[in-house]
XYZ file of C-alpha atoms in Angstrom:
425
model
C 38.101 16.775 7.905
C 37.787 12.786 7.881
C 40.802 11.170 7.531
C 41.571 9.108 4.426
C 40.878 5.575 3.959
C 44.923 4.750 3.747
C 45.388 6.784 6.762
C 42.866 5.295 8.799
C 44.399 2.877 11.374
C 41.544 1.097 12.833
C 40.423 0.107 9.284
C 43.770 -0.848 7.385
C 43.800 -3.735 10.635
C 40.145 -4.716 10.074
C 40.932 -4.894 6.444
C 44.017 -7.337 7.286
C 42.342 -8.953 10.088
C 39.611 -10.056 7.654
C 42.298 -11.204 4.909
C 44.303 -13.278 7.072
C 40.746 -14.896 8.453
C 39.326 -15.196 4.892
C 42.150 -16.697 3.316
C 42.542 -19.330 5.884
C 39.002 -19.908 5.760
C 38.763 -20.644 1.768
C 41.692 -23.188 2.298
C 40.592 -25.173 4.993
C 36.721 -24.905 3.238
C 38.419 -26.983 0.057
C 40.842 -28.917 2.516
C 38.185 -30.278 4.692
C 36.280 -32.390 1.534
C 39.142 -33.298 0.601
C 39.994 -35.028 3.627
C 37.026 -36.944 4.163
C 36.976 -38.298 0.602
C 40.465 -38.902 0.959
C 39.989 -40.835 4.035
C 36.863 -42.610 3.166
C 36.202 -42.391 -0.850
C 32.503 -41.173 0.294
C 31.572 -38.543 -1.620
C 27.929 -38.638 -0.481
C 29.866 -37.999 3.221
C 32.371 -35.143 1.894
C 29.814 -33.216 0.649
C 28.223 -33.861 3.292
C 31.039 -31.568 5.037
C 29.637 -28.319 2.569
C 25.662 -29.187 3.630
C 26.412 -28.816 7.366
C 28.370 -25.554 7.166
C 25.601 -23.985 5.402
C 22.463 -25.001 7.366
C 24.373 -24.039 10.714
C 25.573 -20.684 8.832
C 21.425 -20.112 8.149
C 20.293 -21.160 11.435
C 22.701 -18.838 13.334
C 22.831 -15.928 11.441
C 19.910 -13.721 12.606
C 20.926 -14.909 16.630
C 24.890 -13.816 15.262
C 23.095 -10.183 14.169
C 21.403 -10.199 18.038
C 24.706 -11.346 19.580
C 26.278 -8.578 17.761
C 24.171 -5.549 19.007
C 24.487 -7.382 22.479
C 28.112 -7.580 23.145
C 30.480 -5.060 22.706
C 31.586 -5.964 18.818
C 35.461 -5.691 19.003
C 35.615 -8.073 22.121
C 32.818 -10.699 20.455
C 35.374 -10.847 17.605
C 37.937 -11.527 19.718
C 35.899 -14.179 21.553
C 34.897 -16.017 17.866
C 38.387 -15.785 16.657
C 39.446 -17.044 19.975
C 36.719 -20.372 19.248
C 37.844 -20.755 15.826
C 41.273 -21.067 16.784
C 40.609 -23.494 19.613
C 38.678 -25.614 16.387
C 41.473 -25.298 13.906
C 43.879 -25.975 16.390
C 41.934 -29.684 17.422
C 41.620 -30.589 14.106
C 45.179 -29.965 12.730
C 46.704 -31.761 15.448
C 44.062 -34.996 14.864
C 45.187 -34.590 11.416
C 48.616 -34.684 12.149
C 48.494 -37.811 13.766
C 46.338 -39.551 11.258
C 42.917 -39.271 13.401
C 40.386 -36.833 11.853
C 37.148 -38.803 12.469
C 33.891 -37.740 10.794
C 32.616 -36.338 13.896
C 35.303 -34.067 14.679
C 35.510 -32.502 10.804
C 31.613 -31.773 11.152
C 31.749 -30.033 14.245
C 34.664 -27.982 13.151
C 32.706 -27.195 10.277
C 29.474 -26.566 12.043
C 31.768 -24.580 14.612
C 33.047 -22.264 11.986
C 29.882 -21.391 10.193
C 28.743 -20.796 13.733
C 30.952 -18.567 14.872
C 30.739 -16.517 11.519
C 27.737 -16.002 11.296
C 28.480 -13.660 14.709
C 31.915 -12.546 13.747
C 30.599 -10.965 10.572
C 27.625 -8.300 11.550
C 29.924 -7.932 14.442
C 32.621 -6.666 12.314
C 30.375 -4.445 9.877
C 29.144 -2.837 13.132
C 32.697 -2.289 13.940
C 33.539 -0.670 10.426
C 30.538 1.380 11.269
C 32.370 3.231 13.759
C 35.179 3.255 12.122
C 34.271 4.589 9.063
C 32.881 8.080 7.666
C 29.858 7.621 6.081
C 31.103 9.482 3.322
C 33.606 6.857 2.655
C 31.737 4.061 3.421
C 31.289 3.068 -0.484
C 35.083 3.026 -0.810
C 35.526 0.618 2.550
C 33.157 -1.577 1.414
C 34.614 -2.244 -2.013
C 37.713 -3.047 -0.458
C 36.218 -5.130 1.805
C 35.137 -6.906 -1.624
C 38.023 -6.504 -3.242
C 40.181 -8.025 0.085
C 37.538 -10.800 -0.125
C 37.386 -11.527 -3.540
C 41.062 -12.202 -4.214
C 40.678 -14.517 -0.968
C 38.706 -16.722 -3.070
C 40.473 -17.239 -5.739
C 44.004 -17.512 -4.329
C 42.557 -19.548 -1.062
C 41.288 -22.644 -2.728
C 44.557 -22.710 -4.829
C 47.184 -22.437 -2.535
C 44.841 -24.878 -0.114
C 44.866 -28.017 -2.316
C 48.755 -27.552 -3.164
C 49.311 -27.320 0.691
C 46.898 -30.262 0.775
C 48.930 -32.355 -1.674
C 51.993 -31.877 -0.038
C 50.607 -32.879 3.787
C 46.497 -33.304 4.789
C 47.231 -30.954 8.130
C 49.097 -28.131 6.382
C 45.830 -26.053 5.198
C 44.680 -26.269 8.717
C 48.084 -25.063 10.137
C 48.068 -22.324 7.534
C 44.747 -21.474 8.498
C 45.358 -21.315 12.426
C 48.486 -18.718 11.651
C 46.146 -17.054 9.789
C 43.224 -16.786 12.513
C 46.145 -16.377 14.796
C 47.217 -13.050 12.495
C 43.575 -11.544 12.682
C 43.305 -12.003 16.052
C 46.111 -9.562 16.398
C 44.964 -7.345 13.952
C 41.722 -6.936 15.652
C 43.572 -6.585 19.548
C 45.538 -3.701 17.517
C 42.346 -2.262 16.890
C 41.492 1.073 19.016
C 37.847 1.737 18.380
C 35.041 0.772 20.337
C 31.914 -0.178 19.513
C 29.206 -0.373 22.405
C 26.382 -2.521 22.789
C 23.199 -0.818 23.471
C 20.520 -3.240 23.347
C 20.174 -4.837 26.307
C 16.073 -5.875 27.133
C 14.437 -9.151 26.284
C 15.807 -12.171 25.601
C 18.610 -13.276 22.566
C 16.240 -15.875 21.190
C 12.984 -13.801 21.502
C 10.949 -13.865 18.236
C 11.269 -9.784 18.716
C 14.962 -9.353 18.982
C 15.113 -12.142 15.946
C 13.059 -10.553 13.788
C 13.989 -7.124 14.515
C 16.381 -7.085 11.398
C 13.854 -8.363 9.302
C 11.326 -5.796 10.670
C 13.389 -2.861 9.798
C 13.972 -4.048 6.083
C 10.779 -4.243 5.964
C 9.390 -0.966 7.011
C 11.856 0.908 4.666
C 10.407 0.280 0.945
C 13.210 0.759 -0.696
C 15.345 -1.935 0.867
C 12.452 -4.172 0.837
C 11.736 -4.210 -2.747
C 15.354 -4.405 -3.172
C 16.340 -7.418 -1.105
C 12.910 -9.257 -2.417
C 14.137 -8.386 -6.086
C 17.782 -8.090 -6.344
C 18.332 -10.194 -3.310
C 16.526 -13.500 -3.407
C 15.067 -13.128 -7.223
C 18.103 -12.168 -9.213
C 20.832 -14.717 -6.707
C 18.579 -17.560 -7.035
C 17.802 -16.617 -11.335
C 21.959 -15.502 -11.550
C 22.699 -19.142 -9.515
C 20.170 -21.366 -12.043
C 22.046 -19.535 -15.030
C 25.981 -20.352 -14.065
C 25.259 -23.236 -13.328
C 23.351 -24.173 -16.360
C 26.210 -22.655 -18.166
C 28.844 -24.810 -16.248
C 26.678 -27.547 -17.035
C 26.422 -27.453 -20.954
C 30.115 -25.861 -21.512
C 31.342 -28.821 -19.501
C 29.772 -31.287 -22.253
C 27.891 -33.020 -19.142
C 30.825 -33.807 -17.306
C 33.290 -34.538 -19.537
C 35.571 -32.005 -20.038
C 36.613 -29.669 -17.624
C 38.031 -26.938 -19.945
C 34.715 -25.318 -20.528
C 33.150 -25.136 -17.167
C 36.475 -24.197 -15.793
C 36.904 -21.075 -17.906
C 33.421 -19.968 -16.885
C 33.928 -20.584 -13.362
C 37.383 -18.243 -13.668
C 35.388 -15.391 -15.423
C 32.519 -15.290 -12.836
C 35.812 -14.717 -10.146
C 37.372 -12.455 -12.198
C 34.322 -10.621 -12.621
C 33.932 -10.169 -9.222
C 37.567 -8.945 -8.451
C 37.487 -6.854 -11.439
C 34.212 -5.037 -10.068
C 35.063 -4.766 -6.486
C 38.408 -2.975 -7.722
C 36.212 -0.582 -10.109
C 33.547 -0.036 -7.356
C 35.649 3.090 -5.273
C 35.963 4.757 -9.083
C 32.032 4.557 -9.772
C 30.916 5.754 -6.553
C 28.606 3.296 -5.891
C 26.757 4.266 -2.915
C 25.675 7.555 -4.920
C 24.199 5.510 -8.109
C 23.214 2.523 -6.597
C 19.888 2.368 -8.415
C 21.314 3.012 -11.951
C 23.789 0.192 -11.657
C 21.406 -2.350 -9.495
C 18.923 -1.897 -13.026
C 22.145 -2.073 -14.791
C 23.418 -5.448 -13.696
C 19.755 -6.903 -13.753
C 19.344 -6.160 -17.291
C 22.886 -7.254 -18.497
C 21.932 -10.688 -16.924
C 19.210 -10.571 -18.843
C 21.270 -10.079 -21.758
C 23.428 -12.984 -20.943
C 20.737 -15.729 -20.410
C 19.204 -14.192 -24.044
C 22.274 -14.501 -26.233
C 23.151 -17.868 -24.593
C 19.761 -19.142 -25.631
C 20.694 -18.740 -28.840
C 24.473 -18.983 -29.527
C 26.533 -22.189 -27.346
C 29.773 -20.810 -26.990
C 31.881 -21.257 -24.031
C 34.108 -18.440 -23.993
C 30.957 -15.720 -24.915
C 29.396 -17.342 -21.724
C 32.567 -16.822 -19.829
C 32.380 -12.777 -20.749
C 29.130 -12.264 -20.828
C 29.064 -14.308 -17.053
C 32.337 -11.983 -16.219
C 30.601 -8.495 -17.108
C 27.227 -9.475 -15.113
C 28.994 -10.388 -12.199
C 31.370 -7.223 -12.320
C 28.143 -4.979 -12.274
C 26.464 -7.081 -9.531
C 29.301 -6.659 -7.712
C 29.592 -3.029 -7.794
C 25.499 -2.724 -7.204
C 25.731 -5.044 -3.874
C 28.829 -3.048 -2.533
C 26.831 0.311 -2.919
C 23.684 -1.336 -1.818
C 25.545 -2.900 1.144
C 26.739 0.945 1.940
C 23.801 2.896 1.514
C 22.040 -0.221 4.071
C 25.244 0.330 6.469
C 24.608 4.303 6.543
C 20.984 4.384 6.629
C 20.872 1.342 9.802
C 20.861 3.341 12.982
C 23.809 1.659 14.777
C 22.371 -0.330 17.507
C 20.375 -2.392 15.183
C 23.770 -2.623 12.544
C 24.465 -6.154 13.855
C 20.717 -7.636 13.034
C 20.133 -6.107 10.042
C 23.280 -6.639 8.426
C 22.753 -10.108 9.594
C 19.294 -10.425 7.758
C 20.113 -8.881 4.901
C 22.428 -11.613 4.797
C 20.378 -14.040 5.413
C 17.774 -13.046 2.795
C 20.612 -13.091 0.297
C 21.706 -16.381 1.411
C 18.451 -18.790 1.807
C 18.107 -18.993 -2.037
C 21.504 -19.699 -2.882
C 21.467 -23.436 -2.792
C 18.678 -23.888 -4.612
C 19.951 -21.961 -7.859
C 21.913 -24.646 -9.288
C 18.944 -26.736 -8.360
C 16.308 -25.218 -10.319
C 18.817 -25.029 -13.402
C 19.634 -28.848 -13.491
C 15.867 -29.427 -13.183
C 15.367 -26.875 -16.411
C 18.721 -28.332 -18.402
C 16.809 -32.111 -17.591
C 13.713 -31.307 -18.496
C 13.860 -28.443 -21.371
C 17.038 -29.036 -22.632
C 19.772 -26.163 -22.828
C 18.412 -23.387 -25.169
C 15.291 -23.855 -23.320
C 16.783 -23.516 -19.877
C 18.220 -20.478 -20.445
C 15.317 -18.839 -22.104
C 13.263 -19.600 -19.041
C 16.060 -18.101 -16.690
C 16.346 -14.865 -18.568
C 12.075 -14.684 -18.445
C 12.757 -14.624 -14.545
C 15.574 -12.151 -14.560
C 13.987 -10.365 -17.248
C 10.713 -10.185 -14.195
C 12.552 -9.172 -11.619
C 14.749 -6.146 -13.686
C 11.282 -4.945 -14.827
C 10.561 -4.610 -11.147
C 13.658 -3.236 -9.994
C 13.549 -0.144 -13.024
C 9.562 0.542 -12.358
C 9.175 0.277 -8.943
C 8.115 3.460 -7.051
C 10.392 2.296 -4.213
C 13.642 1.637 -5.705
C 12.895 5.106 -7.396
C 12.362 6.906 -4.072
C 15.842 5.697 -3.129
C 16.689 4.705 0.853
C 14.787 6.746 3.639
C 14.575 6.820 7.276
C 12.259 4.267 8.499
C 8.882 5.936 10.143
C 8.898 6.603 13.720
C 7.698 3.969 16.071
C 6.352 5.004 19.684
C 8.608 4.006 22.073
C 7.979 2.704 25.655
C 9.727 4.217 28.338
C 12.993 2.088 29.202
C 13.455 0.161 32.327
C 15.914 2.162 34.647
C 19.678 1.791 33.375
C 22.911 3.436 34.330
C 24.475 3.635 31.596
C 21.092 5.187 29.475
C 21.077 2.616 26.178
C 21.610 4.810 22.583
C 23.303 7.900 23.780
C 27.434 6.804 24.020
C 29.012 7.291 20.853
C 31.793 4.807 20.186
C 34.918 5.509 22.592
C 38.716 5.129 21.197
C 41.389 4.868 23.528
C-alpha cells in the first residue's frame, strides 16, 4: 500500500525545499528592479533586469531538461542551489557596501534563470521517484498550491524588506536557498541518470523532448492548443483588462484588484485541484477553462466593469489552474523516466515562448480597436482554440503510450542504461 502524501518524507522536504527557494526567488525577482531604478532612475535599464532573466530562462531550458536526464537529479540540485547561493551571496554583500553595478545584477539574474531552468525538470524527475503515480495529481497541486502562495506573499514581504535596507531581500533570499539546500541533502531518494550517449548540445538530445510530445497526439494537440494558443489569448486578455480598468494609467485601484483576483484564482484552484481529481478529468476541465475564458473576454466586450473582470479573470484562472496541474500529472506519469527531465523541460518551454508576447498583442488591439473591440477579437481566438480542444479526436483519445521506435543496440556499458530503479538509502 503507497504511503500517504503527509507521510511521505522525501516529498514533505521537496515540498519545503521548493518553498524556501521560491519565496526567496519572488523577493529578490521584485528587489532586483528595484535596485537598479533606485540606483540609476533608468527604467529602460531596470526592466532591462526582467528581459535578461527570461531570454536566458528560454535559451537554457531544453539543455536544463538534457542536464537533468544526465546527472543524477538530487545531486544536480544540490550543485544549482549550491551556484545560486554563491550568486546571492556576491550580490548581497556588493549591496551591502553600496556597490551593485549593472553588470553584476545582470549576471545574477542571467545566473538564476540559468540555473533554473536545470533545477526544475531536475526536481520533477525527482518527484517522479518519489511519488506514486496514483498520487501524482495530489503532489502536483501542492506543488501549485506551495508555489502559488510564494507569489503572492514573495513580492510583498520583498519590497517591505526592500524599504527598510536594499540588501535585505537578497539576505532573506540566501537563508532561504540556504534552507532548500538542506531540505534537498535531507532527501533519501535517488534518482539515476540513464542517458548517457551523444553529446548535451546535440540537436538529438535537444529535441528529444520535443520529439516525444510530438509523437503522442494527445499531448501535442494539447500543448499547441491549451499551451501556446490559450497562454498567449489568456495573456492579451489580462492585460487588456489591466489596461482599461486602470483608466490608462491613472489609477491603480482597478488594475490592482484584477491583478489580486488572477492570484487568488490561482491559489484558490491549486487548493481545489487534490478534491477534483484532476489527473482523472483532465479533458473535461481543460474544455472547461477554455470555454469560461471565452466567457470572460464575451461579457467584457460588452459590460466595463472592473470588479466583474476581476471574477470573471479569478474563476478562469482557478479552472486553468486545476486543468494544467492534471495535465502536468497525466504528462509526468505517461513520460518514461529517463526522458522526465527533457520533456518536462519542453513542455515548459512551449508554455513559456508565447508568454511575453500576450500583453503585446493586447496593447496593439486596445491601440488600434479600442477596448470593446479588443476583447471581442481575444475571445474569437480563445473561442478557436476551445473549439479545438472539445472536437479534437486527440484530446478525446486521452494520453497513450508513444509508438515503439526500433532501437539500436547500445554501446557496451557496465552499468546497462534503463534497468536500475531509483535506490533509497
Amino acid at each position: 500500500m503507497d504511503t500517504p502524501l503527509r507521510s511521505n518524507r522525501d516529498f514533505r522536504l521537496l515540498w519545503l525545499s521548493g518553498l524556501f527557494a521560491v519565496l526567496g526567488g519572488q523577493m529578490s525577482a521584485l528587489a532586483l528592479p528595484l535596485l537598479i531604478l533606485r540606483t540609476t532612475g533608468s527604467a529602460v535599464q531596470a526592466g532591462a533586469v526582467g528581459t535578461v532573466s527570461v531570454c536566458a530562462l528560454l535559451v537554457t531550458m531544453l539543455p536544463g531538461g538534457v542536464m537533468a536526464d544526465r546527472v543524477e537529479r538530487r545531486r544536480l540540485m544540490r550543485l544549482c542551489d549550491a551556484g545560486s547561493l554563491a550568486a546571492v551571496t556576491a550580490l548581497t554583500i556588493a549591496v551591502w557596501y553600496g556597490h551593485a553595478p549593472m553588470a553584476l545584477v545582470l549576471l545574477v539574474a542571467a545566473s538564476g534563470a540559468v540555473l533554473s531552468s536545470v533545477y526544475a525538470p531536475a526536481a520533477f524527475g525527482l518527484m517522479r521517484a518519489v511519488v506514486p503515480p496514483d498520487q501524482m495529481g495530489t503532489a502536483t497541486a501542492r506543488l501549485q498550491a506551495r508555489t502559488s502562495t510564494a507569489r503572492m506573499v514573495g513580492p510583498l514581504v520583498g519590497g517591505a524588506l526592500f524599504g527598510i535596507h536594499e540588501a535585505l531581500p537578497f539576505a532573506a533570499q540566501f537563508v532561504g536557498l540556504f534552507l532548500s539546500t538542506v531540505c534537498v541533502a535531507l532527501v533519501r531518494t535517488r534518482s539515476k541518470a540513464r542517458t548517457r550517449a551523444g553529446s548535451v548540445f546535440s540537436r538529438e538530445e535537444l529535441t528529444a523532448g520535443l520529439a516525444f510530445l510530438w509523437r503522442l497526439p494527445y499531448l501535442r494537440t494539447v500543448l499547441l492548443v491549451f499551451g501556446l494558443g490559450m497562454n498567449f489569448a489568456f495573456g492579451a486578455l489580462t492585460f487588456t483588462a489591466l489596461a482599461v480598468f486602470s483608466d490608462n494609467g491613472s489609477s491603480g485601484l482597478g488594475s490592482g484588484f484584477v491583478i489580486t483576483c488572477v492570484s487568488a484564482g490561482s491559489l484558490a484552484g491549486a487548493l481545489l485541484a487534490p478534491r477534483l481529481a484532476p489527473d482523472r478529468h483532465v479533458r473535461a476541465l481543460i474544455v472547461l477553462s477554455c470555454w469560461s475564458c471565452v466567457l470572460t473576454a464575451a461579457v467584457l466586450a460588452w459590460f466595463s466593469s472592473a470588479l466583474l473582470a476581476g471574477v470573471l479573470c479569478a474563476i478562469s484562472m482557478g479552472l486553468s489552474t486545476i486543468a494544467s496541474i492534471g495535465f502536468l500529472s497525466t504528462l509526468l506519469v505517461v513520460t518514461p523516466e529517463d526522458r522526465i527531465g527533457r520533456v518536462q523541460s519542453a513542455a515548459g518551454f512551449l508554455s513559456s515562448i508565447v508568454q511575453p508576447f500576450g500583453p503585446l498583442a493586447g496593447g496593439a488591439l486596445l491601440t488600434t480597436l479600442g477596448s470593446h473591440a479588443a476583447f471581442g477579437v481575444t475571445g474569437c481566438v480563445l473561442a478557436v482554440s476551445a473549439a479545438v480542444v472539445t472536437l479534437a479526436p486527440s484530446v478525446r483519445a486521452g494520453a497513450a503510450p508513444p509508438p515503439a521506435q526500433p532501437q539500436t543496440p547500445p554501446a557496451p556499458d557496465p552499468e546497462p542504461a534503463g534497468t536500475a530503479p531509483p535506490v533509497r538509502e
